[in-house]
């Protein structure tokens, strides 16, 4: 039974939409212009910017007295609140499981948010386990986190596939550990020359289909 190593944000669960929803509500609460959502999205950089840096940027721009820790908690809680599991994603995971694959989440991020999202959305019912970088002490693309994921479910990495939307973290990580991969392009073109995905897909469902056919 091979492993299906899956990214979380913008792979299994939409993260861009929930962050935008939180951002729009937050801007309305502090009386900022609606158009500032574009600035907030650019600062967030699709989740790649450290949460504390996002909080500090917000405090500086709007001259807020709110402590950074309160802004970080608001961001975490807001994203969790707005995140939903697409029933079609759940179905795809069930199909993979029925076909003999073992889905395991491998996510960079904070335990508090990622664990809450996995459990609150019910995603935990469709995966064998999950590894979060903060808890693991190592982040993608470091091969060690994929090894830890395999150890978590007492399986070998051989025969596994990696699926994710990040060229560096997911596809670069798969290349570093010698595994085939599927990149979720999300409308982007592949620009990396050091490595490349085995397959490219426009969402998790076709990605799972590619793995099952591969």
Short mmCIF file of N, CA, C and O in Angstrom, two decimals, residues 106-183:
data_model
loop_
_atom_site.label_atom_id
_atom_site.label_comp_id
_atom_site.label_asym_id
_atom_site.label_seq_id
_atom_site.Cartn_x
_atom_site.Cartn_y
_atom_site.Cartn_z
N UNK A 106 1.03 16.43 4.68
CA UNK A 106 2.34 16.96 5.04
C UNK A 106 2.28 18.47 4.82
O UNK A 106 2.22 18.93 3.68
N UNK A 107 2.26 19.22 5.92
CA UNK A 107 1.99 20.66 5.82
C UNK A 107 3.03 21.50 6.56
O UNK A 107 3.40 21.19 7.68
N UNK A 108 3.46 22.57 5.90
CA UNK A 108 4.23 23.60 6.60
C UNK A 108 3.24 24.52 7.31
O UNK A 108 2.20 24.86 6.75
N UNK A 109 3.57 24.93 8.52
CA UNK A 109 2.69 25.85 9.22
C UNK A 109 2.67 25.63 10.71
O UNK A 109 3.43 24.82 11.26
N UNK A 110 1.78 26.38 11.35
CA UNK A 110 1.63 26.33 12.80
C UNK A 110 0.65 25.24 13.20
O UNK A 110 -0.39 25.07 12.57
N UNK A 111 1.00 24.51 14.24
CA UNK A 111 0.16 23.41 14.70
C UNK A 111 -1.24 23.91 15.06
O UNK A 111 -2.24 23.29 14.70
N UNK A 112 -1.31 25.02 15.76
CA UNK A 112 -2.60 25.52 16.25
C UNK A 112 -3.59 25.70 15.12
O UNK A 112 -4.76 25.31 15.23
N UNK A 113 -3.16 26.29 14.01
CA UNK A 113 -4.08 26.53 12.90
C UNK A 113 -4.30 25.28 12.06
O UNK A 113 -5.44 24.91 11.77
N UNK A 114 -3.22 24.62 11.67
CA UNK A 114 -3.35 23.49 10.76
C UNK A 114 -4.11 22.33 11.39
O UNK A 114 -4.97 21.70 10.76
N UNK A 115 -3.80 22.02 12.63
CA UNK A 115 -4.50 20.94 13.32
C UNK A 115 -5.98 21.27 13.48
O UNK A 115 -6.85 20.41 13.27
N UNK A 116 -6.28 22.53 13.82
CA UNK A 116 -7.68 22.94 13.99
C UNK A 116 -8.44 22.84 12.68
O UNK A 116 -9.60 22.39 12.65
N UNK A 117 -7.81 23.24 11.58
CA UNK A 117 -8.47 23.17 10.28
C UNK A 117 -8.75 21.72 9.88
O UNK A 117 -9.84 21.40 9.40
N UNK A 118 -7.78 20.86 10.08
CA UNK A 118 -7.94 19.46 9.71
C UNK A 118 -9.11 18.83 10.48
O UNK A 118 -9.94 18.12 9.91
N UNK A 119 -9.16 19.11 11.76
CA UNK A 119 -10.21 18.51 12.59
C UNK A 119 -11.57 19.19 12.39
O UNK A 119 -12.59 18.50 12.30
N UNK A 120 -11.59 20.51 12.32
CA UNK A 120 -12.85 21.23 12.23
C UNK A 120 -13.59 20.97 10.92
O UNK A 120 -14.81 20.90 10.88
N UNK A 121 -12.83 20.81 9.83
CA UNK A 121 -13.46 20.56 8.54
C UNK A 121 -13.87 19.10 8.36
O UNK A 121 -14.60 18.77 7.42
N UNK A 122 -13.39 18.22 9.24
CA UNK A 122 -13.67 16.80 9.08
C UNK A 122 -12.69 16.09 8.16
O UNK A 122 -12.86 14.90 7.87
N UNK A 123 -11.64 16.81 7.74
CA UNK A 123 -10.64 16.19 6.88
C UNK A 123 -9.97 15.01 7.57
O UNK A 123 -9.52 14.07 6.91
N UNK A 124 -9.90 15.07 8.90
CA UNK A 124 -9.25 13.99 9.65
C UNK A 124 -9.90 12.63 9.42
O UNK A 124 -9.26 11.59 9.62
N UNK A 125 -11.14 12.62 8.96
CA UNK A 125 -11.83 11.35 8.70
C UNK A 125 -11.41 10.72 7.38
O UNK A 125 -11.73 9.55 7.13
N UNK A 126 -10.69 11.48 6.56
CA UNK A 126 -10.35 10.99 5.22
C UNK A 126 -8.86 10.78 5.01
O UNK A 126 -8.45 10.39 3.91
N UNK A 127 -8.05 11.05 6.03
CA UNK A 127 -6.61 10.83 5.92
C UNK A 127 -6.15 9.93 7.05
O UNK A 127 -6.78 9.87 8.12
N UNK A 128 -5.04 9.23 6.82
CA UNK A 128 -4.51 8.31 7.84
C UNK A 128 -3.86 9.07 8.99
O UNK A 128 -3.94 8.64 10.14
N UNK A 129 -3.23 10.21 8.67
CA UNK A 129 -2.55 10.99 9.71
C UNK A 129 -2.05 12.28 9.06
O UNK A 129 -2.25 12.50 7.85
N UNK A 130 -1.37 13.11 9.85
CA UNK A 130 -0.81 14.34 9.31
C UNK A 130 0.43 14.73 10.08
O UNK A 130 0.58 14.41 11.26
N UNK A 131 1.34 15.43 9.36
CA UNK A 131 2.58 15.94 9.95
C UNK A 131 2.63 17.43 9.66
O UNK A 131 2.50 17.85 8.50
N UNK A 132 2.82 18.24 10.70
CA UNK A 132 2.88 19.69 10.58
C UNK A 132 4.28 20.15 10.94
O UNK A 132 4.84 19.73 11.96
N UNK A 133 4.84 21.01 10.13
CA UNK A 133 6.25 21.37 10.26
C UNK A 133 6.62 21.90 11.64
O UNK A 133 7.69 21.57 12.17
N UNK A 134 5.78 22.75 12.23
CA UNK A 134 6.11 23.31 13.54
C UNK A 134 6.33 22.22 14.58
O UNK A 134 7.27 22.28 15.38
N UNK A 135 5.48 21.22 14.55
CA UNK A 135 5.60 20.11 15.49
C UNK A 135 6.76 19.19 15.14
O UNK A 135 7.48 18.69 16.01
N UNK A 136 6.96 18.98 13.83
CA UNK A 136 8.00 18.06 13.37
C UNK A 136 9.40 18.66 13.54
O UNK A 136 10.39 17.92 13.61
N UNK A 137 9.49 19.99 13.57
CA UNK A 137 10.80 20.63 13.69
C UNK A 137 11.56 20.70 12.38
O UNK A 137 12.75 21.01 12.36
N UNK A 138 10.87 20.43 11.29
CA UNK A 138 11.48 20.49 9.96
C UNK A 138 10.39 20.80 8.95
O UNK A 138 9.24 20.38 9.11
N UNK A 139 10.71 21.56 7.91
CA UNK A 139 9.73 22.01 6.94
C UNK A 139 10.04 21.48 5.54
O UNK A 139 11.19 21.19 5.22
N UNK A 140 9.00 21.35 4.72
CA UNK A 140 9.22 21.08 3.30
C UNK A 140 9.99 22.26 2.72
O UNK A 140 9.76 23.40 3.11
N UNK A 141 10.96 22.06 1.85
CA UNK A 141 11.23 20.84 1.07
C UNK A 141 12.23 19.87 1.69
O UNK A 141 12.70 18.95 0.99
N UNK A 142 12.60 20.04 2.94
CA UNK A 142 13.54 19.12 3.57
C UNK A 142 12.99 17.69 3.51
O UNK A 142 11.87 17.43 3.97
N UNK A 143 13.74 16.76 2.96
CA UNK A 143 13.25 15.38 2.82
C UNK A 143 12.85 14.74 4.15
O UNK A 143 12.03 13.83 4.18
N UNK A 144 13.42 15.23 5.24
CA UNK A 144 13.16 14.62 6.54
C UNK A 144 11.69 14.63 6.91
O UNK A 144 11.19 13.68 7.53
N UNK A 145 10.94 15.66 6.50
CA UNK A 145 9.54 15.72 6.88
C UNK A 145 8.72 14.63 6.19
O UNK A 145 7.75 14.12 6.76
N UNK A 146 9.13 14.24 4.98
CA UNK A 146 8.44 13.15 4.28
C UNK A 146 8.77 11.81 4.94
O UNK A 146 7.91 10.93 5.03
N UNK A 147 10.00 11.68 5.39
CA UNK A 147 10.39 10.47 6.13
C UNK A 147 9.57 10.36 7.41
O UNK A 147 9.07 9.28 7.76
N UNK A 148 9.41 11.47 8.12
CA UNK A 148 8.61 11.48 9.34
C UNK A 148 7.15 11.12 9.06
O UNK A 148 6.52 10.43 9.87
N UNK A 149 6.64 11.57 7.93
CA UNK A 149 5.25 11.24 7.57
C UNK A 149 5.09 9.74 7.37
O UNK A 149 4.10 9.14 7.81
N UNK A 150 6.06 9.13 6.71
CA UNK A 150 6.01 7.69 6.51
C UNK A 150 6.13 6.95 7.84
O UNK A 150 5.41 5.96 8.09
N UNK A 151 7.02 7.43 8.70
CA UNK A 151 7.17 6.80 10.01
C UNK A 151 5.90 6.93 10.84
O UNK A 151 5.57 6.03 11.62
N UNK A 152 5.19 8.05 10.68
CA UNK A 152 3.98 8.27 11.46
C UNK A 152 2.95 7.17 11.22
O UNK A 152 2.20 6.80 12.12
N UNK A 153 2.89 6.67 9.98
CA UNK A 153 1.92 5.62 9.66
C UNK A 153 2.61 4.25 9.50
O UNK A 153 2.01 3.31 8.97
N UNK A 154 3.88 4.20 9.91
CA UNK A 154 4.65 2.95 9.89
C UNK A 154 4.70 2.31 8.51
O UNK A 154 4.44 1.13 8.34
N UNK A 155 5.05 3.15 7.54
CA UNK A 155 5.16 2.69 6.16
C UNK A 155 6.46 3.19 5.56
O UNK A 155 7.12 4.07 6.10
N UNK A 156 6.81 2.63 4.40
CA UNK A 156 8.00 3.05 3.67
C UNK A 156 7.63 4.12 2.65
O UNK A 156 6.49 4.20 2.19
N UNK A 157 8.61 4.93 2.29
CA UNK A 157 8.38 5.97 1.28
C UNK A 157 8.35 5.41 -0.14
O UNK A 157 7.77 6.02 -1.04
N UNK A 158 8.98 4.29 -0.34
CA UNK A 158 9.07 3.73 -1.69
C UNK A 158 7.69 3.55 -2.30
O UNK A 158 6.78 2.98 -1.67
N UNK A 159 7.50 4.05 -3.50
CA UNK A 159 6.23 3.94 -4.20
C UNK A 159 5.26 5.08 -3.92
O UNK A 159 4.17 5.14 -4.50
N UNK A 160 5.67 6.01 -3.04
CA UNK A 160 4.79 7.13 -2.69
C UNK A 160 4.78 8.20 -3.78
O UNK A 160 5.69 8.29 -4.60
N UNK A 161 3.73 9.03 -3.75
CA UNK A 161 3.63 10.23 -4.60
C UNK A 161 3.41 11.43 -3.69
O UNK A 161 2.82 11.31 -2.62
N UNK A 162 3.88 12.60 -4.17
CA UNK A 162 3.66 13.86 -3.47
C UNK A 162 2.75 14.74 -4.33
O UNK A 162 2.97 14.87 -5.54
N UNK A 163 1.74 15.34 -3.70
CA UNK A 163 0.82 16.24 -4.42
C UNK A 163 0.77 17.56 -3.69
O UNK A 163 0.57 17.61 -2.46
N UNK A 164 0.97 18.67 -4.42
CA UNK A 164 0.90 19.98 -3.78
C UNK A 164 0.99 21.11 -4.78
O UNK A 164 1.25 20.89 -5.96
N UNK A 165 0.76 22.34 -4.29
CA UNK A 165 0.73 23.50 -5.18
C UNK A 165 2.01 24.33 -5.14
O UNK A 165 2.17 25.23 -5.95
N UNK A 166 2.91 24.04 -4.20
CA UNK A 166 4.13 24.84 -4.09
C UNK A 166 5.27 24.23 -4.90
O UNK A 166 5.67 23.08 -4.65
N UNK A 167 5.80 24.97 -5.87
CA UNK A 167 6.93 24.44 -6.66
C UNK A 167 8.11 24.06 -5.77
O UNK A 167 8.70 22.99 -5.93
N UNK A 168 8.45 24.94 -4.83
CA UNK A 168 9.63 24.72 -4.00
C UNK A 168 9.37 23.68 -2.92
O UNK A 168 10.09 22.68 -2.80
N UNK A 169 8.34 23.92 -2.10
CA UNK A 169 8.11 23.06 -0.94
C UNK A 169 7.65 21.67 -1.32
O UNK A 169 8.17 20.67 -0.80
N UNK A 170 6.68 21.57 -2.21
CA UNK A 170 6.10 20.27 -2.54
C UNK A 170 6.86 19.54 -3.64
O UNK A 170 7.32 18.41 -3.45
N UNK A 171 7.00 20.18 -4.78
CA UNK A 171 7.66 19.51 -5.91
C UNK A 171 9.17 19.43 -5.68
O UNK A 171 9.80 18.40 -5.97
N UNK A 172 9.75 20.49 -5.13
CA UNK A 172 11.16 20.45 -4.79
C UNK A 172 11.43 19.42 -3.70
O UNK A 172 12.44 18.71 -3.74
N UNK A 173 10.52 19.33 -2.75
CA UNK A 173 10.67 18.32 -1.70
C UNK A 173 10.58 16.92 -2.24
O UNK A 173 11.34 16.03 -1.83
N UNK A 174 9.64 16.69 -3.17
CA UNK A 174 9.50 15.37 -3.79
C UNK A 174 10.78 15.01 -4.55
O UNK A 174 11.26 13.87 -4.47
N UNK A 175 11.33 15.98 -5.28
CA UNK A 175 12.55 15.73 -6.03
C UNK A 175 13.71 15.41 -5.09
O UNK A 175 14.53 14.52 -5.36
N UNK A 176 13.76 16.12 -3.95
CA UNK A 176 14.85 15.91 -2.99
C UNK A 176 14.82 14.52 -2.38
O UNK A 176 15.87 13.95 -2.07
N UNK A 177 13.61 13.98 -2.23
CA UNK A 177 13.49 12.66 -1.60
C UNK A 177 13.35 11.56 -2.66
O UNK A 177 13.26 10.37 -2.33
N UNK A 178 13.34 11.96 -3.94
CA UNK A 178 13.31 10.98 -5.03
C UNK A 178 11.94 10.38 -5.31
O UNK A 178 11.84 9.22 -5.72
N UNK A 179 10.88 11.18 -5.12
CA UNK A 179 9.53 10.68 -5.34
C UNK A 179 8.86 11.38 -6.52
O UNK A 179 9.14 12.56 -6.78
N UNK A 180 7.98 10.70 -7.23
CA UNK A 180 7.20 11.36 -8.27
C UNK A 180 6.20 12.33 -7.64
O UNK A 180 5.86 12.21 -6.45
N UNK A 181 5.74 13.29 -8.43
CA UNK A 181 4.89 14.33 -7.87
C UNK A 181 3.86 14.82 -8.87
O UNK A 181 4.01 14.67 -10.08
N UNK A 182 2.81 15.45 -8.32
CA UNK A 182 1.82 16.15 -9.13
C UNK A 182 1.75 17.58 -8.62
O UNK A 182 1.52 17.80 -7.42
N UNK A 183 1.93 18.54 -9.52
CA UNK A 183 1.86 19.95 -9.17
C UNK A 183 0.50 20.52 -9.52
O UNK A 183 0.04 20.38 -10.66
#
